[in-house]
Short mmCIF file of C-alpha atoms in Angstrom, two decimals:
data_model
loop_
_atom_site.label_atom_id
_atom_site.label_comp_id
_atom_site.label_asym_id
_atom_site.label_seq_id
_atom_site.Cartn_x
_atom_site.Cartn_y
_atom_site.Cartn_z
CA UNK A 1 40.31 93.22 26.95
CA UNK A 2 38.96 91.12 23.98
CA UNK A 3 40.46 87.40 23.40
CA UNK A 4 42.96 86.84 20.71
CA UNK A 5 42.09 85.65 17.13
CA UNK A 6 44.09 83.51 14.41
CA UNK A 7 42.98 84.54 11.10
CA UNK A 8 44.30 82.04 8.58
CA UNK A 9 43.12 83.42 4.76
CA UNK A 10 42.98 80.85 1.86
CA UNK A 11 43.95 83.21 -1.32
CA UNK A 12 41.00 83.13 -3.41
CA UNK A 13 39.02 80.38 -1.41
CA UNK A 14 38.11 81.47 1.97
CA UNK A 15 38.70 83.21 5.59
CA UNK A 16 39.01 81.49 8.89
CA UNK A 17 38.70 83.21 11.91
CA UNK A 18 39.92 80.69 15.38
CA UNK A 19 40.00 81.57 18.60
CA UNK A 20 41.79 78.89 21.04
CA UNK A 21 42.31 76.57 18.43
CA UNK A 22 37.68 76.70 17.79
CA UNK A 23 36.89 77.61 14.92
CA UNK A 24 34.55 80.81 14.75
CA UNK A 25 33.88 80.94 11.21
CA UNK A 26 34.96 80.38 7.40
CA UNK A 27 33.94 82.74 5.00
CA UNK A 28 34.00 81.15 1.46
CA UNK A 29 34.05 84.01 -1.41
CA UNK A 30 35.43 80.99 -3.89
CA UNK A 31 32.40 80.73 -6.49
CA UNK A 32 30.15 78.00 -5.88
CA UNK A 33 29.53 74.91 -8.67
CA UNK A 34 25.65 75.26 -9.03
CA UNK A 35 24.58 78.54 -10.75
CA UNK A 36 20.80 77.51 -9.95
CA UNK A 37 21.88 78.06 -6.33
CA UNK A 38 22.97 81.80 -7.10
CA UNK A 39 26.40 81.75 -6.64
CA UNK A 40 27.49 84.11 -3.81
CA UNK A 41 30.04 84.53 -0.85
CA UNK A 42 28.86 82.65 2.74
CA UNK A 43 29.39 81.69 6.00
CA UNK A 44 29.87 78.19 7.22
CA UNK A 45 30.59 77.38 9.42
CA UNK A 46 29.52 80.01 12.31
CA UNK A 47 30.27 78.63 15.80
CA UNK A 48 29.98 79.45 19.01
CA UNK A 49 33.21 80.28 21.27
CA UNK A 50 32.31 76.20 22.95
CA UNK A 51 32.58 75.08 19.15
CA UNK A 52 28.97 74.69 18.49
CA UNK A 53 27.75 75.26 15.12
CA UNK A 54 24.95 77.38 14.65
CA UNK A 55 24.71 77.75 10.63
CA UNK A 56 23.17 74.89 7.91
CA UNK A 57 24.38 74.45 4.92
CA UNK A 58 22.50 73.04 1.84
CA UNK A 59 19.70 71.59 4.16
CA UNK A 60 17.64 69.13 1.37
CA UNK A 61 14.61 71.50 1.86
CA UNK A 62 16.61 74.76 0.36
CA UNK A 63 19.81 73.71 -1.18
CA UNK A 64 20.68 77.05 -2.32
CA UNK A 65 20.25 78.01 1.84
CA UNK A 66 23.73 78.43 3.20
CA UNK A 67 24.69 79.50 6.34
CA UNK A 68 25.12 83.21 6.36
CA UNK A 69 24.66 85.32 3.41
CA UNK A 70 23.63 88.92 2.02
CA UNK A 71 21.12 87.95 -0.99
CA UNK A 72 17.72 89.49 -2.43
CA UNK A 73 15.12 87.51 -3.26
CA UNK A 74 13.61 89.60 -6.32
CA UNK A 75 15.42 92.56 -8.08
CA UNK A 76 14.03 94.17 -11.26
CA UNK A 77 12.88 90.26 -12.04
CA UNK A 78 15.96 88.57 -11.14
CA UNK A 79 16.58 86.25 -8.13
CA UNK A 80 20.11 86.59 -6.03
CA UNK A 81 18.48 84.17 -3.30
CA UNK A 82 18.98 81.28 -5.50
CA UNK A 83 16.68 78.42 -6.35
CA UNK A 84 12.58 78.40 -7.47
CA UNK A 85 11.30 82.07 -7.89
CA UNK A 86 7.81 82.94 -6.46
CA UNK A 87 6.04 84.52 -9.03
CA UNK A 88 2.62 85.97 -8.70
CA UNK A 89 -0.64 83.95 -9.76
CA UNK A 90 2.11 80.90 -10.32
CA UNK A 91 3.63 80.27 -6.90
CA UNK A 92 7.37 78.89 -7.01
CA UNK A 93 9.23 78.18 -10.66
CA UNK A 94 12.24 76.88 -11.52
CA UNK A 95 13.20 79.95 -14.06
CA UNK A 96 17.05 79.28 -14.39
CA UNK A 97 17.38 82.26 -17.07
CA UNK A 98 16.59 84.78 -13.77
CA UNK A 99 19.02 83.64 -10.87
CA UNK A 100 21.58 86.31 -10.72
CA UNK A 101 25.16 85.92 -8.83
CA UNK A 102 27.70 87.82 -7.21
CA UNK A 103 31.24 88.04 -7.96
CA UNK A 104 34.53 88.88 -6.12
CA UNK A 105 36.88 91.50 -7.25
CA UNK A 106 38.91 91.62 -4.58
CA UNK A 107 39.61 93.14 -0.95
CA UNK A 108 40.06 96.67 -0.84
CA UNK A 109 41.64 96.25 2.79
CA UNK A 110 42.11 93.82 5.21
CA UNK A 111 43.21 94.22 8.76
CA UNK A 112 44.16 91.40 10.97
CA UNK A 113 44.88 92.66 14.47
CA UNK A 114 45.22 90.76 17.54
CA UNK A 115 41.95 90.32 18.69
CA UNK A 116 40.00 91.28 15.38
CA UNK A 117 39.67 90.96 12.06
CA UNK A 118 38.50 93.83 9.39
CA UNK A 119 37.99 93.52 5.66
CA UNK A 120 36.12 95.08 2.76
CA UNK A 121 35.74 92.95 0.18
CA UNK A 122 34.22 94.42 -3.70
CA UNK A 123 31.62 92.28 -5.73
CA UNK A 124 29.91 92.80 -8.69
CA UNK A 125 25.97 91.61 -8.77
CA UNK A 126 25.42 90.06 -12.04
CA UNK A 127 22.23 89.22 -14.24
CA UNK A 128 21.83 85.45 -15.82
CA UNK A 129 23.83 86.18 -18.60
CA UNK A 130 26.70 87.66 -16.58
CA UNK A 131 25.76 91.44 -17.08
CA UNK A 132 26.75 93.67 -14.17
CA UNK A 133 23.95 95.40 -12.41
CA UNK A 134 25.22 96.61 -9.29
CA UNK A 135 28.68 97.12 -7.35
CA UNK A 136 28.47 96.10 -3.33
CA UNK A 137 31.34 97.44 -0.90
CA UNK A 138 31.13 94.99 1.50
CA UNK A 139 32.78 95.07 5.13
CA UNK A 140 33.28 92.82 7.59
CA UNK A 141 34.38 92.96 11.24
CA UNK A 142 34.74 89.66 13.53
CA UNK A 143 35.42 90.87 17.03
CA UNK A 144 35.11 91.23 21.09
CA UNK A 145 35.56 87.51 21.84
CA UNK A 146 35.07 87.01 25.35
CA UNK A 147 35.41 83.91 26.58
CA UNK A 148 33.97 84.77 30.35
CA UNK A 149 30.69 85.85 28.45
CA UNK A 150 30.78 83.39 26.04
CA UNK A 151 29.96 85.51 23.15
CA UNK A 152 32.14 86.87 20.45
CA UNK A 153 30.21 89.20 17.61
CA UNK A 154 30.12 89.44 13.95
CA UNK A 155 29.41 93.09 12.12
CA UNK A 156 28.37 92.97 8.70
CA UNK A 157 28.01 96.18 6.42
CA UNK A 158 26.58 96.85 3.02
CA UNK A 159 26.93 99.54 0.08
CA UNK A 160 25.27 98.24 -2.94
CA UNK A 161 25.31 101.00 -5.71
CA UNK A 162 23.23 100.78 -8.86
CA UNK A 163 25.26 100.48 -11.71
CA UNK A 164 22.67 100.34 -14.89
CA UNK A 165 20.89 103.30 -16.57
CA UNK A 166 17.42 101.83 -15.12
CA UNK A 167 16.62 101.74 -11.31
CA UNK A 168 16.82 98.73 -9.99
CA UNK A 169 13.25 97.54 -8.12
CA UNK A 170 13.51 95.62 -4.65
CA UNK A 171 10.80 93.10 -3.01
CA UNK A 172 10.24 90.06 -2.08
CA UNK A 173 7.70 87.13 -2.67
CA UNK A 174 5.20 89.27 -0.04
CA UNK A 175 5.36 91.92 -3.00
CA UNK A 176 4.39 89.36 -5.89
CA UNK A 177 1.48 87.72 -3.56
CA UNK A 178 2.44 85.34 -1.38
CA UNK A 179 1.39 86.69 3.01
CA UNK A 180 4.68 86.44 5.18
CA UNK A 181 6.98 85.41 3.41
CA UNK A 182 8.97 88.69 2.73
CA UNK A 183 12.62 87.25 2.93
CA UNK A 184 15.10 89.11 1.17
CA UNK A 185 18.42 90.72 2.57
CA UNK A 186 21.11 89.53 5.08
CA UNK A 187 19.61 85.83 5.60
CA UNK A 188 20.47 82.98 8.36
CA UNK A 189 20.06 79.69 8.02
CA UNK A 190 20.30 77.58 11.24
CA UNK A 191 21.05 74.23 11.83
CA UNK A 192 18.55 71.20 11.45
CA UNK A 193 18.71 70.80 15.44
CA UNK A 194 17.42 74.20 15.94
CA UNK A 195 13.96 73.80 14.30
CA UNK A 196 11.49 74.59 16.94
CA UNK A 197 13.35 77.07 18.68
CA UNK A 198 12.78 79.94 20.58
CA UNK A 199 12.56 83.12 18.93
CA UNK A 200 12.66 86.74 20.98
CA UNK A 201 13.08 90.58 20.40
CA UNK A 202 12.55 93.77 22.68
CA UNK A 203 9.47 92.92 24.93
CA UNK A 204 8.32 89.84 23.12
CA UNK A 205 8.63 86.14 22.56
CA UNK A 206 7.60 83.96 19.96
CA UNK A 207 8.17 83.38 15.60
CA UNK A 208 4.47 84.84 15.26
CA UNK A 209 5.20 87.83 17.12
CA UNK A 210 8.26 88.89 15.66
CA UNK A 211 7.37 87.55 11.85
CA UNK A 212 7.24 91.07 9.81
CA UNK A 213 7.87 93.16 13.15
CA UNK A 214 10.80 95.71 13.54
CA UNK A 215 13.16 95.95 16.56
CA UNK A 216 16.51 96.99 17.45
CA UNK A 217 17.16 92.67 18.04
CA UNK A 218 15.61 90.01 17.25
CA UNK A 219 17.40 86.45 18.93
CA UNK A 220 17.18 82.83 18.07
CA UNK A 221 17.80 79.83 20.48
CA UNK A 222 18.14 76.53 19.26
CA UNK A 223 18.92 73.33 21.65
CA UNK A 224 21.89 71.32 19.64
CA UNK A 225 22.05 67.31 19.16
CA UNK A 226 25.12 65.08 20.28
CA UNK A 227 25.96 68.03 23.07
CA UNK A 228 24.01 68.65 26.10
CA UNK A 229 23.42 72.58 25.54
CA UNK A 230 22.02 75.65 23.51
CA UNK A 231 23.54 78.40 21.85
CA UNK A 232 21.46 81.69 20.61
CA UNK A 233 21.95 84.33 18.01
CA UNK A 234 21.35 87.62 18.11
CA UNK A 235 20.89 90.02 15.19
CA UNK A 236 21.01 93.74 15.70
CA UNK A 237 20.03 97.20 13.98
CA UNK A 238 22.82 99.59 13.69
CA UNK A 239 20.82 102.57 14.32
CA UNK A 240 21.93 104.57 11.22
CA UNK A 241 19.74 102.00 9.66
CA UNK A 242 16.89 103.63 9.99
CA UNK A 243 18.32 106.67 8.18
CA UNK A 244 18.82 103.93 4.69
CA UNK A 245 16.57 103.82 1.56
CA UNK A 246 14.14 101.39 3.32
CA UNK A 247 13.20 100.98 6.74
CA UNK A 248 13.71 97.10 7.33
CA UNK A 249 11.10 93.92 8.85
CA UNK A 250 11.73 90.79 10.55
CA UNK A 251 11.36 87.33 8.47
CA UNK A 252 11.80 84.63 11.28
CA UNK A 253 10.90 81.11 11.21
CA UNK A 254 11.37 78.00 14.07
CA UNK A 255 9.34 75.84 12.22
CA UNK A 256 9.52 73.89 9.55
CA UNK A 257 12.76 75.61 9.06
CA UNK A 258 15.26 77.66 11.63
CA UNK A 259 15.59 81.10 9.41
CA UNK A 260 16.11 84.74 10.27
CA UNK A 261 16.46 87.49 7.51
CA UNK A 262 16.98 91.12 7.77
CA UNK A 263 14.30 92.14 5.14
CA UNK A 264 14.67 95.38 3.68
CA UNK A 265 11.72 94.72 0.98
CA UNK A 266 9.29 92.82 3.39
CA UNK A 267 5.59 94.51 2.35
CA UNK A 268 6.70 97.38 -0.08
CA UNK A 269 8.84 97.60 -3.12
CA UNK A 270 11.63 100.04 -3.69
CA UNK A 271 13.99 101.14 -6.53
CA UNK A 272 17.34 102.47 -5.88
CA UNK A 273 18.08 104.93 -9.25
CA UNK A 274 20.87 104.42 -11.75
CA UNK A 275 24.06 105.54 -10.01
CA UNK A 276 22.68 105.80 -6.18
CA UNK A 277 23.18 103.50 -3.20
CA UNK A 278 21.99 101.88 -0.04
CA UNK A 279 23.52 101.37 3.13
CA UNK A 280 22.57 98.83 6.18
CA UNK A 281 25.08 97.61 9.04
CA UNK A 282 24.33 94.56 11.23
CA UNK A 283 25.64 93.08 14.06
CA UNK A 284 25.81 89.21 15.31
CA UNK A 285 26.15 88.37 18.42
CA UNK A 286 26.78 84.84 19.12
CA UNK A 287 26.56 83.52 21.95
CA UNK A 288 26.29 79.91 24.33
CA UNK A 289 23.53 79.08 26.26
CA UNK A 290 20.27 80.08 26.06
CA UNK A 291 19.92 83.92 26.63
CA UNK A 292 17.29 85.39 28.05
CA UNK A 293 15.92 89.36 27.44
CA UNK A 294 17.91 90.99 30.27
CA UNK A 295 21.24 89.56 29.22
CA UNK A 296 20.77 89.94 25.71
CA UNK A 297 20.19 93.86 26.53
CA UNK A 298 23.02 94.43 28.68
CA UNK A 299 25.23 92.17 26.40
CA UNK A 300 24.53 94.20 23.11
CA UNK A 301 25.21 97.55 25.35
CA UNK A 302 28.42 96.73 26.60
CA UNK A 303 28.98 96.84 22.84
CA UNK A 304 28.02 100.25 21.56
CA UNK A 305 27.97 101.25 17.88
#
């Protein structure tokens, strides 16, 4: 039997999800100040079931970096990442006229039972100048808190339909030049403390080895400051994922910066036609302590799809 959640929603600000009085995580859909940093929904802050925090927010290297968000990098031009674009032959610019946004329209549902909480939330991607380019039906599901693990997890979906006349063309700064750095997608930013960390997936250990891989999981484990302890996150593949527009890659850093994303335009561009849609589902597992392959297996099968 899962733990018991409070939800406690702040109309047209934010969600908090507690569990024994800890808070697990806020969800802010209120529109940020800066448009430079694309103004989107997030998470911060995420925290373990111990109270450990396991997000950043506006680190002074990437302002526009905040906690958890869905973003994309490059689309037809445009940047829903926030901050510099990469451009090719030109490196990073600050081109203000191309950061996009994304808007809330409101929750279609929203389910708060005892130990869970379910929404889906519409948004509207808009261009620069505030013209709508694509609707996302967005759904997500904070649940199994177990306090005898020490892991509670954190399912994110995605429906993003193309709403112009013209497809709509996905990459990432990999496709305009720049090796590795093919971030685009559901992105994690972790806190300062966890640069260096230890990175795994299926089989493997190490940033290098899972940088532009593909896996079921790929986990982070960062050592915090002021407490004596670690706390790891796990991301996982739904597996009708590999049945969506774009079979997805890894982008994971430790150093300089603690950063996962769930890149669905890594190597290869893609455009989704006028009036069609994508689909991916994630789950995050978080977790204290520092988990090792084994547990991290049997943890994310007591939890099937």
């Amino acid at each position: 039997m899962n733990h018991p959640i409070t939800v406690t929603h702040r109309h047209g600000e934010s969600i908090t999800v507690e569990s024994d009085r800890t808070e697990l995580m806020t969800y802010v859909y209120k529109p940020d100040p800066l448009e430079f940093e694309s103004r989107k929904p997030y998470i911060h802050p995420l925290r373990t079931l111990s109270g450990n925090t396991v997000t950043g927010y506006r680190p002074n290297d990437h302002r526009w970096h905040k906690g958890l968000q869905m973003t994309a990098s490059h689309v037809s031009g445009h940047n829903f990442w926030g901050g510099n674009t990469y451009v090719r032959g030109e490196g990073y610019l600050a081109l203000p006229e191309r950061v996009g946004s994304m808007r809330h329209e409101g929750f279609e549902t929203f389910e708060v039972h005892p130990d869970e909480l379910r929404f889906v939330e519409n948004l509207r991607w808009l261009d620069s100048g505030g013209g709508p380019w694509a609707f996302e039906r967005r759904e997500l599901r904070a649940h199994s808190v177990d306090p005898a693990n020490g892991t509670w997890a954190l399912d994110w979906s995605i429906r993003l339909t193309n709403t112009c006349d013209e497809p709509l063309r996905f990459g990432s700064p990999t496709t305009e030049g720049r090796e590795m750095a093919g971030y685009t997608g559901l992105h994690w930013r972790g806190p300062r403390e966890f640069t260096g960390g230890t990175v795994q997936g299926p089989g493997t250990t190490g940033a290098d080895a899972m940088m532009g891989a593909r896996g079921r999981w790929l986990a982070f484990t960062g050592e915090h400051d002021e407490v004596d302890g670690h706390s790891t996150v796990v991301f996982e593949h739904c597996p009708s994922n590999s049945e969506s527009v774009h079979e997805s890659h890894w982008f994971v850093r430790s150093d300089p910066t603690p950063a996962v994303a769930i890149s669905w335009a890594f190597f290869e561009e893609f455009e989704l036609p006028g009036g069609e849609s994508f689909e991916y589902t994630y789950r995050i597992l978080i977790a204290d302590g520092a988990l090792n392959h084994e547990r991290i297996d049997r943890t994310l099968d007591e939890h099937p799809w």
